[in-house]
Coordinates of C-alpha atoms in Angstrom, one line a residue:
Chain A
M1 CA -71.9 17.9 5.5
T2 CA -73.8 16.8 8.6
E3 CA -76.9 16.0 6.7
E4 CA -74.9 14.1 4.1
V5 CA -73.2 12.0 6.8
S6 CA -76.5 11.4 8.4
R7 CA -78.2 10.4 5.2
R8 CA -75.5 8.0 4.1
V9 CA -75.2 6.3 7.6
V10 CA -78.9 5.8 7.6
E11 CA -78.8 4.3 4.2
I12 CA -76.1 1.9 5.2
I13 CA -77.9 0.9 8.4
A14 CA -81.2 0.6 6.5
E15 CA -79.6 -1.7 4.0
Q16 CA -78.3 -4.0 6.8
A17 CA -81.7 -4.0 8.5
V18 CA -83.6 -4.6 5.3
L19 CA -85.7 -1.5 5.9
E20 CA -86.4 1.7 4.1
P21 CA -84.2 4.6 5.2
S22 CA -87.4 6.4 6.2
D23 CA -88.0 3.7 8.8
V24 CA -84.7 4.2 10.5
T25 CA -85.1 6.7 13.3
M26 CA -82.3 8.6 15.0
D27 CA -83.1 7.2 18.5
A28 CA -83.3 3.6 17.3
T29 CA -80.7 1.1 18.6
L30 CA -79.2 -1.5 16.4
E31 CA -81.0 -4.1 18.4
D32 CA -84.3 -2.3 17.7
L33 CA -83.5 -2.6 14.0
G34 CA -82.6 -6.3 14.2
I35 CA -78.9 -5.8 13.4
D36 CA -76.7 -8.5 15.0
S37 CA -73.0 -8.6 15.6
L38 CA -72.2 -9.7 12.0
G39 CA -74.5 -6.9 10.7
L40 CA -72.7 -4.4 12.8
V41 CA -69.3 -5.4 11.6
E42 CA -70.6 -5.2 8.0
S43 CA -72.1 -1.8 8.6
I44 CA -68.8 -0.5 10.0
F45 CA -67.0 -1.8 6.9
A46 CA -69.6 -0.1 4.7
I47 CA -69.1 3.2 6.6
E48 CA -65.4 3.0 6.3
E49 CA -65.7 2.4 2.6
A50 CA -68.3 5.2 2.1
F51 CA -66.4 7.9 4.0
D52 CA -62.9 6.6 3.4
I53 CA -62.2 6.6 7.1
S54 CA -61.0 4.0 9.6
V55 CA -63.3 3.2 12.4
P56 CA -61.7 2.0 15.6
F57 CA -63.9 -1.0 16.6
N58 CA -63.2 -4.3 18.2
A59 CA -66.1 -6.7 18.3
N60 CA -64.8 -8.2 21.6
A61 CA -65.2 -4.9 23.5
P62 CA -67.6 -2.7 21.5
E63 CA -68.0 -0.3 24.5
E64 CA -64.3 0.2 24.8
S65 CA -63.7 0.9 21.1
G66 CA -64.3 4.6 21.3
F67 CA -67.0 4.3 18.6
D68 CA -70.4 4.9 20.1
I69 CA -72.9 2.5 18.6
S70 CA -75.7 3.0 21.2
S71 CA -78.1 4.5 18.7
V72 CA -78.3 5.6 15.1
A73 CA -77.7 9.2 16.2
A74 CA -74.6 8.2 18.2
I75 CA -73.2 6.4 15.2
V76 CA -73.8 9.5 13.0
A77 CA -72.1 11.7 15.5
A78 CA -69.2 9.3 15.8
V79 CA -68.8 9.1 12.0
E80 CA -68.9 13.0 11.8
T81 CA -66.1 13.2 14.4
L82 CA -64.0 10.6 12.5
V83 CA -64.6 12.3 9.2
A84 CA -63.5 15.6 10.7
D85 CA -60.4 14.1 12.4
Q86 CA -59.3 11.9 9.5
K87 CA -60.3 14.0 6.5
G88 CA -60.1 17.5 8.1
G89 CA -56.6 18.3 7.1
V90 CA -54.9 16.4 9.9
G91 CA -54.6 13.3 7.7
P92 CA -55.0 9.7 8.7
S93 CA -52.5 8.2 11.1
P94 CA -50.4 5.4 9.6
T95 CA -52.2 2.7 11.7
Q96 CA -55.6 3.8 10.8
S97 CA -55.2 4.3 7.1
D98 CA -55.6 0.7 6.0
T99 CA -58.8 1.2 4.0
G100 CA -57.7 4.3 2.3
R101 CA -54.4 3.2 1.0
A102 CA -54.9 -0.2 -0.6
Chain B
M1 CA -64.0 -52.3 19.3
K2 CA -60.3 -51.8 19.2
R3 CA -58.5 -49.5 21.6
V4 CA -56.4 -46.7 20.2
A5 CA -52.9 -45.7 21.4
I6 CA -50.8 -42.7 20.6
T7 CA -47.3 -43.8 19.9
G8 CA -45.7 -40.8 18.3
Q9 CA -46.0 -37.0 18.3
G10 CA -44.3 -34.2 16.4
S11 CA -44.8 -30.5 16.0
I12 CA -43.5 -27.2 14.8
N13 CA -45.1 -24.0 15.9
A14 CA -44.2 -20.6 17.5
L15 CA -43.2 -22.3 20.7
G16 CA -40.7 -24.8 19.3
R17 CA -39.4 -26.8 16.3
T18 CA -40.3 -30.2 17.9
A19 CA -42.9 -31.6 20.3
P20 CA -40.5 -31.7 23.3
E21 CA -39.5 -28.0 22.7
T22 CA -43.2 -27.1 22.5
L23 CA -43.9 -28.9 25.7
R24 CA -41.0 -27.3 27.5
A25 CA -42.2 -23.9 26.4
M26 CA -45.8 -24.7 27.6
A27 CA -44.5 -25.9 30.9
E28 CA -42.5 -22.7 31.3
G29 CA -45.5 -20.6 30.3
R30 CA -43.5 -19.0 27.5
C31 CA -45.2 -16.8 25.0
G32 CA -44.6 -17.4 21.3
I33 CA -46.6 -14.5 20.1
G34 CA -44.7 -11.5 18.8
P35 CA -44.4 -8.9 16.0
L36 CA -45.3 -10.5 12.6
Q37 CA -42.7 -10.7 9.9
V38 CA -44.7 -10.7 6.7
R39 CA -44.5 -8.7 3.5
D40 CA -46.4 -5.4 3.7
V41 CA -46.9 -5.8 7.5
E42 CA -47.2 -2.0 7.7
R43 CA -50.5 -2.2 5.9
L44 CA -52.0 -4.6 8.5
S45 CA -53.8 -3.2 11.5
V46 CA -53.1 -6.4 13.4
Q47 CA -49.3 -6.9 13.5
I48 CA -48.8 -9.7 15.9
G49 CA -49.0 -13.4 15.6
G50 CA -47.6 -16.8 16.8
Q51 CA -45.2 -17.1 13.9
V52 CA -42.5 -19.8 13.4
Q53 CA -39.7 -17.3 13.4
G54 CA -36.4 -17.8 11.6
Y55 CA -37.7 -20.7 9.6
D56 CA -35.6 -21.6 6.6
P57 CA -37.2 -24.0 4.1
E58 CA -33.8 -24.6 2.4
A59 CA -32.4 -26.0 5.6
E60 CA -35.1 -28.7 5.6
F61 CA -36.0 -29.4 2.0
N62 CA -34.3 -29.4 -1.4
R63 CA -35.2 -27.1 -4.3
Q64 CA -37.5 -29.5 -6.1
Q65 CA -39.4 -30.2 -2.8
I66 CA -39.8 -26.5 -2.1
A67 CA -41.3 -26.0 -5.6
L68 CA -44.0 -28.4 -4.5
Y69 CA -44.4 -27.9 -0.8
D70 CA -46.3 -24.9 0.5
R71 CA -45.4 -23.7 4.0
F72 CA -48.3 -25.7 5.5
T73 CA -47.0 -28.9 3.8
Q74 CA -43.5 -28.3 5.0
F75 CA -44.7 -27.9 8.6
T76 CA -46.7 -31.1 8.2
L77 CA -43.8 -33.1 6.9
L78 CA -41.5 -31.9 9.7
A79 CA -44.0 -32.8 12.3
A80 CA -44.8 -36.2 10.7
R81 CA -41.2 -37.1 10.5
E82 CA -40.8 -36.5 14.2
A83 CA -43.9 -38.4 15.1
I84 CA -43.3 -41.4 12.9
A85 CA -39.6 -41.6 14.0
Q86 CA -40.8 -41.6 17.7
S87 CA -43.3 -44.4 16.9
G88 CA -40.5 -46.6 15.5
L89 CA -42.9 -47.8 12.7
T90 CA -41.9 -48.4 9.1
F91 CA -44.6 -49.0 6.6
A92 CA -44.4 -52.0 4.2
G93 CA -46.6 -54.8 3.1
E94 CA -49.9 -55.2 4.8
L95 CA -49.4 -52.4 7.3
S96 CA -48.5 -50.0 4.5
A97 CA -51.7 -51.0 2.6
E98 CA -54.0 -50.2 5.5
A99 CA -52.2 -47.3 7.2
G100 CA -53.4 -43.9 6.1
V101 CA -53.1 -40.2 6.9
V102 CA -56.0 -37.9 7.9
L103 CA -55.1 -34.3 8.5
G104 CA -56.9 -31.0 9.2
T105 CA -56.3 -27.6 7.7
A106 CA -58.6 -24.7 7.1
A107 CA -56.7 -22.7 4.5
G108 CA -54.3 -25.2 2.9
G109 CA -51.7 -23.6 0.8
M110 CA -52.5 -20.0 1.7
E111 CA -49.0 -18.7 1.0
T112 CA -49.2 -20.1 -2.5
W113 CA -52.5 -18.5 -3.1
D114 CA -51.2 -15.2 -1.8
D115 CA -48.0 -15.2 -3.7
N116 CA -49.7 -16.1 -7.0
F117 CA -52.6 -13.7 -6.6
R118 CA -50.0 -11.0 -6.1
S119 CA -48.2 -12.1 -9.2
V120 CA -51.2 -12.0 -11.5
Y121 CA -53.2 -9.2 -10.0
E122 CA -50.6 -6.8 -8.5
E123 CA -47.7 -7.4 -10.8
G124 CA -49.9 -8.1 -13.8
K125 CA -48.1 -11.2 -14.8
N126 CA -49.9 -13.6 -17.1
R127 CA -47.9 -16.8 -16.3
V128 CA -47.7 -18.7 -13.0
H129 CA -45.5 -21.6 -11.9
P130 CA -46.8 -25.0 -13.2
F131 CA -47.2 -26.4 -9.6
V132 CA -49.5 -23.8 -8.2
V133 CA -52.5 -26.1 -8.0
P134 CA -50.8 -29.2 -6.5
K135 CA -49.0 -26.9 -4.1
L136 CA -52.1 -25.0 -2.7
M137 CA -54.6 -27.8 -2.6
N138 CA -55.8 -28.6 0.9
N139 CA -54.9 -32.3 0.6
A140 CA -51.3 -31.6 -0.5
A141 CA -49.9 -32.0 2.9
A142 CA -51.6 -35.3 3.5
S143 CA -50.6 -36.5 0.1
H144 CA -47.0 -35.8 0.6
V145 CA -47.0 -37.5 4.0
S146 CA -48.5 -40.6 2.3
M147 CA -45.8 -40.5 -0.4
E148 CA -42.9 -40.0 2.0
F149 CA -44.0 -42.8 4.4
N150 CA -45.7 -45.2 2.0
L151 CA -49.1 -44.9 3.5
K152 CA -51.6 -46.6 1.1
G153 CA -54.7 -46.8 3.3
P154 CA -57.6 -44.3 3.8
S155 CA -56.2 -40.8 3.5
F156 CA -57.9 -37.5 3.2
T157 CA -58.0 -33.9 4.5
V158 CA -60.7 -32.4 6.7
A159 CA -61.6 -28.7 6.6
T160 CA -63.9 -27.6 9.4
A161 CA -62.2 -24.2 10.2
C162 CA -61.0 -24.2 13.8
A163 CA -62.1 -27.8 14.4
S164 CA -60.3 -29.3 11.4
S165 CA -57.6 -31.1 13.4
N166 CA -60.0 -32.5 16.0
H167 CA -62.3 -33.8 13.3
A168 CA -59.3 -35.3 11.5
M169 CA -58.0 -37.0 14.6
G170 CA -61.6 -38.2 15.4
Q171 CA -61.7 -39.8 11.9
A172 CA -58.3 -41.5 12.5
F173 CA -59.6 -42.7 15.9
H174 CA -62.7 -44.2 14.3
L175 CA -60.8 -45.9 11.5
I176 CA -58.6 -47.7 14.1
R177 CA -61.4 -48.4 16.6
S178 CA -63.5 -50.0 13.9
G179 CA -60.7 -52.3 12.8
A180 CA -60.3 -50.6 9.3
S181 CA -56.7 -49.8 10.0
R182 CA -54.0 -50.5 12.6
V183 CA -52.1 -47.3 12.2
M184 CA -53.2 -43.8 11.2
V185 CA -51.0 -40.7 10.9
T186 CA -53.1 -37.7 11.9
G187 CA -53.2 -34.1 13.1
G188 CA -53.2 -30.8 11.3
S189 CA -51.3 -27.9 9.8
E190 CA -51.9 -24.3 9.1
A191 CA -49.8 -21.5 7.6
M192 CA -52.1 -18.5 7.0
L193 CA -49.9 -15.8 8.5
T194 CA -49.6 -14.2 5.1
F195 CA -50.7 -10.6 4.2
G196 CA -53.9 -11.9 2.7
G197 CA -54.5 -14.4 5.5
V198 CA -54.1 -11.8 8.3
K199 CA -56.0 -9.2 6.4
A200 CA -59.0 -11.5 6.0
W201 CA -59.1 -12.1 9.8
E202 CA -58.7 -8.4 10.5
G203 CA -62.0 -7.8 8.7
L204 CA -64.0 -9.7 11.3
R205 CA -62.8 -7.2 14.0
V206 CA -62.2 -10.0 16.5
M207 CA -58.4 -9.9 16.6
S208 CA -56.4 -8.5 19.4
K209 CA -53.6 -6.0 18.6
D210 CA -51.6 -6.8 21.7
A211 CA -52.0 -10.3 23.2
C212 CA -54.2 -13.3 23.5
R213 CA -55.6 -13.4 27.1
P214 CA -58.2 -16.2 27.3
F215 CA -60.7 -16.0 30.2
S216 CA -59.2 -12.8 31.5
A217 CA -61.8 -10.0 31.9
N218 CA -59.6 -7.7 29.8
R219 CA -59.3 -10.1 26.9
N220 CA -59.7 -8.3 23.6
G221 CA -59.6 -11.0 20.9
M222 CA -57.7 -13.7 19.3
V223 CA -54.2 -13.9 17.9
Q224 CA -53.4 -16.1 14.9
G225 CA -50.7 -18.7 15.0
E226 CA -49.2 -21.2 12.5
G227 CA -47.6 -24.6 12.5
A228 CA -48.4 -28.2 12.6
A229 CA -48.7 -31.2 15.0
V230 CA -48.9 -34.8 13.8
F231 CA -49.5 -38.0 15.8
V232 CA -49.3 -41.7 15.2
F233 CA -52.5 -43.4 16.3
E234 CA -52.1 -47.1 16.6
E235 CA -54.3 -50.1 17.5
M236 CA -53.4 -50.8 21.2
E237 CA -52.5 -54.5 20.8
H238 CA -50.4 -53.8 17.8
A239 CA -48.5 -51.2 19.8
K240 CA -48.1 -53.4 22.8
S241 CA -47.0 -56.4 20.8
R242 CA -44.1 -54.5 19.4
G243 CA -43.2 -52.9 22.7
A244 CA -44.0 -49.4 21.6
E245 CA -44.0 -46.6 24.1
I246 CA -47.6 -45.5 24.5
L247 CA -47.9 -41.8 25.1
A248 CA -51.7 -41.8 25.9
E249 CA -54.8 -43.6 24.9
V250 CA -57.6 -42.0 22.8
I251 CA -60.8 -43.1 24.4
G252 CA -63.6 -40.9 23.0
F253 CA -64.7 -38.5 20.3
G254 CA -67.8 -36.4 20.1
M255 CA -68.9 -34.2 17.2
A256 CA -72.0 -32.2 16.7
S257 CA -73.3 -29.2 14.8
D258 CA -74.9 -26.1 16.3
A259 CA -77.1 -25.5 13.2
S260 CA -77.5 -21.9 14.3
D261 CA -74.9 -19.2 13.4
I262 CA -72.0 -18.9 11.0
V263 CA -69.7 -17.2 13.6
M264 CA -71.3 -17.0 17.0
P265 CA -70.7 -20.0 19.3
S266 CA -73.4 -21.9 21.1
A267 CA -73.1 -23.0 24.7
K268 CA -75.7 -25.7 24.1
G269 CA -73.9 -27.1 21.1
A270 CA -70.6 -27.1 22.9
A271 CA -72.1 -28.8 26.0
R272 CA -73.8 -31.4 23.9
T273 CA -70.6 -32.2 22.1
M274 CA -68.6 -32.6 25.3
A275 CA -71.3 -34.8 26.7
L276 CA -71.2 -36.9 23.5
A277 CA -67.4 -37.3 23.8
L278 CA -67.7 -38.4 27.4
R279 CA -70.4 -40.9 26.5
D280 CA -68.3 -42.2 23.7
A281 CA -65.3 -42.5 26.1
R282 CA -67.5 -44.3 28.7
V283 CA -66.2 -42.2 31.5
N284 CA -68.1 -40.2 34.0
S285 CA -67.6 -36.5 33.8
D286 CA -65.9 -36.3 37.2
A287 CA -63.1 -38.5 35.8
V288 CA -61.9 -35.5 33.7
G289 CA -59.0 -33.7 35.4
Y290 CA -58.0 -31.3 32.6
I291 CA -59.6 -29.7 29.6
N292 CA -57.6 -28.0 26.9
A293 CA -60.1 -25.3 26.1
H294 CA -60.9 -23.9 22.7
G295 CA -60.2 -20.6 24.6
T296 CA -59.7 -18.2 21.8
G297 CA -59.6 -15.1 23.9
T298 CA -62.6 -13.5 22.2
A299 CA -65.5 -12.2 24.3
A300 CA -67.9 -14.6 22.7
N301 CA -66.0 -17.9 22.9
D302 CA -64.7 -17.8 26.4
K303 CA -67.9 -17.1 28.3
T304 CA -69.8 -19.5 26.1
E305 CA -67.3 -22.2 26.6
C306 CA -67.2 -21.7 30.4
A307 CA -71.0 -21.8 30.5
A308 CA -70.9 -25.0 28.5
V309 CA -68.3 -26.6 30.8
A310 CA -70.3 -25.6 33.8
D311 CA -73.4 -27.2 32.3
T312 CA -71.7 -30.4 31.2
F313 CA -69.7 -31.0 34.4
G314 CA -72.0 -29.6 37.1
A315 CA -70.2 -29.2 40.4
H316 CA -67.1 -31.0 39.0
A317 CA -66.5 -27.9 36.7
D318 CA -65.1 -26.2 39.8
A319 CA -62.7 -29.0 40.5
L320 CA -61.2 -29.6 37.1
M321 CA -58.5 -27.5 35.4
I322 CA -59.1 -25.8 32.1
S323 CA -56.5 -23.8 30.3
S324 CA -56.0 -22.3 26.9
T325 CA -52.6 -22.7 25.4
K326 CA -53.6 -20.4 22.6
S327 CA -52.3 -17.7 24.9
M328 CA -48.8 -19.0 24.1
H329 CA -48.9 -20.4 20.5
G330 CA -51.8 -18.4 19.2
H331 CA -54.8 -19.8 17.3
L332 CA -53.5 -22.2 14.7
I333 CA -56.9 -22.3 13.1
G334 CA -57.1 -25.7 11.3
A335 CA -54.1 -27.0 13.2
T336 CA -55.0 -25.8 16.6
G337 CA -56.5 -28.9 18.0
A338 CA -53.4 -30.9 17.0
V339 CA -51.0 -28.6 18.8
E340 CA -53.3 -28.5 21.8
L341 CA -53.5 -32.3 22.0
L342 CA -49.8 -32.1 23.0
A343 CA -50.8 -30.2 26.1
C344 CA -53.4 -32.9 26.9
I345 CA -50.7 -35.6 26.5
M346 CA -48.3 -33.7 28.7
A347 CA -50.9 -33.5 31.4
L348 CA -51.6 -37.2 31.3
R349 CA -48.0 -38.4 30.8
E350 CA -45.9 -35.9 32.8
G351 CA -48.5 -34.5 35.2
V352 CA -47.8 -31.0 34.0
I353 CA -50.7 -28.7 33.3
A354 CA -50.0 -26.0 30.7
P355 CA -51.1 -22.6 31.9
T356 CA -53.3 -19.9 30.4
I357 CA -50.8 -17.1 30.2
G358 CA -51.6 -13.4 29.9
Y359 CA -54.3 -13.8 32.6
Q360 CA -54.7 -10.5 34.4
E361 CA -58.3 -10.0 35.7
P362 CA -60.8 -12.6 36.8
D363 CA -64.0 -12.6 34.7
P364 CA -67.2 -13.7 36.7
E365 CA -68.4 -15.2 33.4
C366 CA -65.3 -17.4 33.2
A367 CA -65.1 -18.4 36.9
L368 CA -63.2 -21.7 36.4
D369 CA -59.7 -22.9 37.4
V370 CA -58.0 -21.7 34.2
V371 CA -54.5 -22.4 35.5
P372 CA -53.5 -18.8 35.3
N373 CA -50.0 -17.8 34.1
V374 CA -48.0 -20.6 35.7
A375 CA -48.0 -24.4 34.9
R376 CA -49.1 -26.7 37.6
E377 CA -48.2 -30.2 38.6
A378 CA -51.1 -32.5 39.0
Q379 CA -52.0 -36.1 38.3
V380 CA -54.6 -36.3 35.6
D381 CA -56.2 -39.6 34.4
V382 CA -58.5 -38.3 31.7
A383 CA -58.1 -35.1 29.6
M384 CA -60.4 -33.5 27.1
S385 CA -59.6 -31.3 24.1
N386 CA -62.2 -28.9 22.8
A387 CA -62.6 -27.3 19.4
F388 CA -65.6 -25.2 18.4
A389 CA -65.4 -23.9 14.9
F390 CA -66.9 -21.1 12.9
G391 CA -69.9 -22.6 11.2
G392 CA -71.0 -24.2 14.4
F393 CA -69.0 -27.4 14.0
N394 CA -67.8 -28.9 17.3
A395 CA -65.3 -31.7 17.8
V396 CA -64.1 -32.9 21.2
L397 CA -61.5 -35.6 22.0
V398 CA -61.0 -37.5 25.2
L399 CA -57.7 -39.1 26.2
R400 CA -56.7 -41.4 29.1
R401 CA -53.3 -41.8 30.8
A402 CA -51.5 -44.8 29.4

């Protein structure tokens, strides 16, 4: 599962950055990869769609959103946590299920 | 060049059903933002807005009119009726031939789009009401104002996202100043608090889930509003010769484009536009006592706007007052500049400065006098109204006390 999450997150980020997945390293920051605020919001949307999860993220206060975007590795870890929380039998909470229910 | 007076104002928004009600709410620092009442609200992650609560179309319009008037058109007509009644003008003969209506809206008939998309996509219907197109088109509101009041001059609708109303009023100002018309009805309207309208904004991740707190360090985004405000702009001598009450004078307009980013604001572009408006108004920057800020409550706008004000006004930036009334009525998108012009007129005419409510923590990047939480009495001679839209289109109006 972990490798699968990592692979798909890297693919999504690579697509935003217009890079090959092999060029996206785990310690890279989004800034390193040339992803701006719009690219970030689009990446999060793609992640939500890919994993059928809801990512808590407010572009006004990224650092307070509880979703660590400081590096590719941090994003992968955060997605793993969300997948475990939201798909691991607990079930999505009503306020976070907007992408999954439409 | 002709001088331009404002001789009528009208509004409907989350703070009130008329311009005086709106101003009273602003002076009291009342918040019109609350839980949204829209279909499927439970599927929205943002569930607050500055909604016109308890609005009943059937109390205002007959069945045939409702079949043709989207909510944004209804709001426009209510505001236009109030403004034109206050002006005391009737339109016939030569005046009718030259008087027009220029309005701003970003989304136009969003409720009509939303309802009919539901009908054909969700419910699988294959037939829609015959008036869908004339009801949803962005110029529907302006057209119905022209028909109701016999305005046969230059009329059109401006769509520049959050600067739509300011651009519209700037065009009306130019048409009178140049001598093309003696009277223009102008302002803007927006009614995109529908499921689809809010869902679209949610996607950008810039919306607050609890409150609009412009300039406050703990601000966490914008809150959508809805409504309309409409004004009567009139050539000064025409207004004076008929003894009209002049609410304020429009003295300058500046518009410019950032040419840089589709959503991120530019301090340089904002500063340049304010400077253009001041130059157009032929006033020194230190004449400005009050700025109604664009002040959306997003991280990006507020610090950029404050930097731009500091750049444009220099030391005087610390002396002037700047508030964002979006904290009370929400962001009316294409109508926002029109509702916010009411606050500028109140400052000039009544000496009451509308506050920025919800202000909780100072932000060193927004270290200006934002009139926190409580309205203030002050004499203001010149006021400025800012609008900086997505797409990098900026429009700034300058008004003087009559």
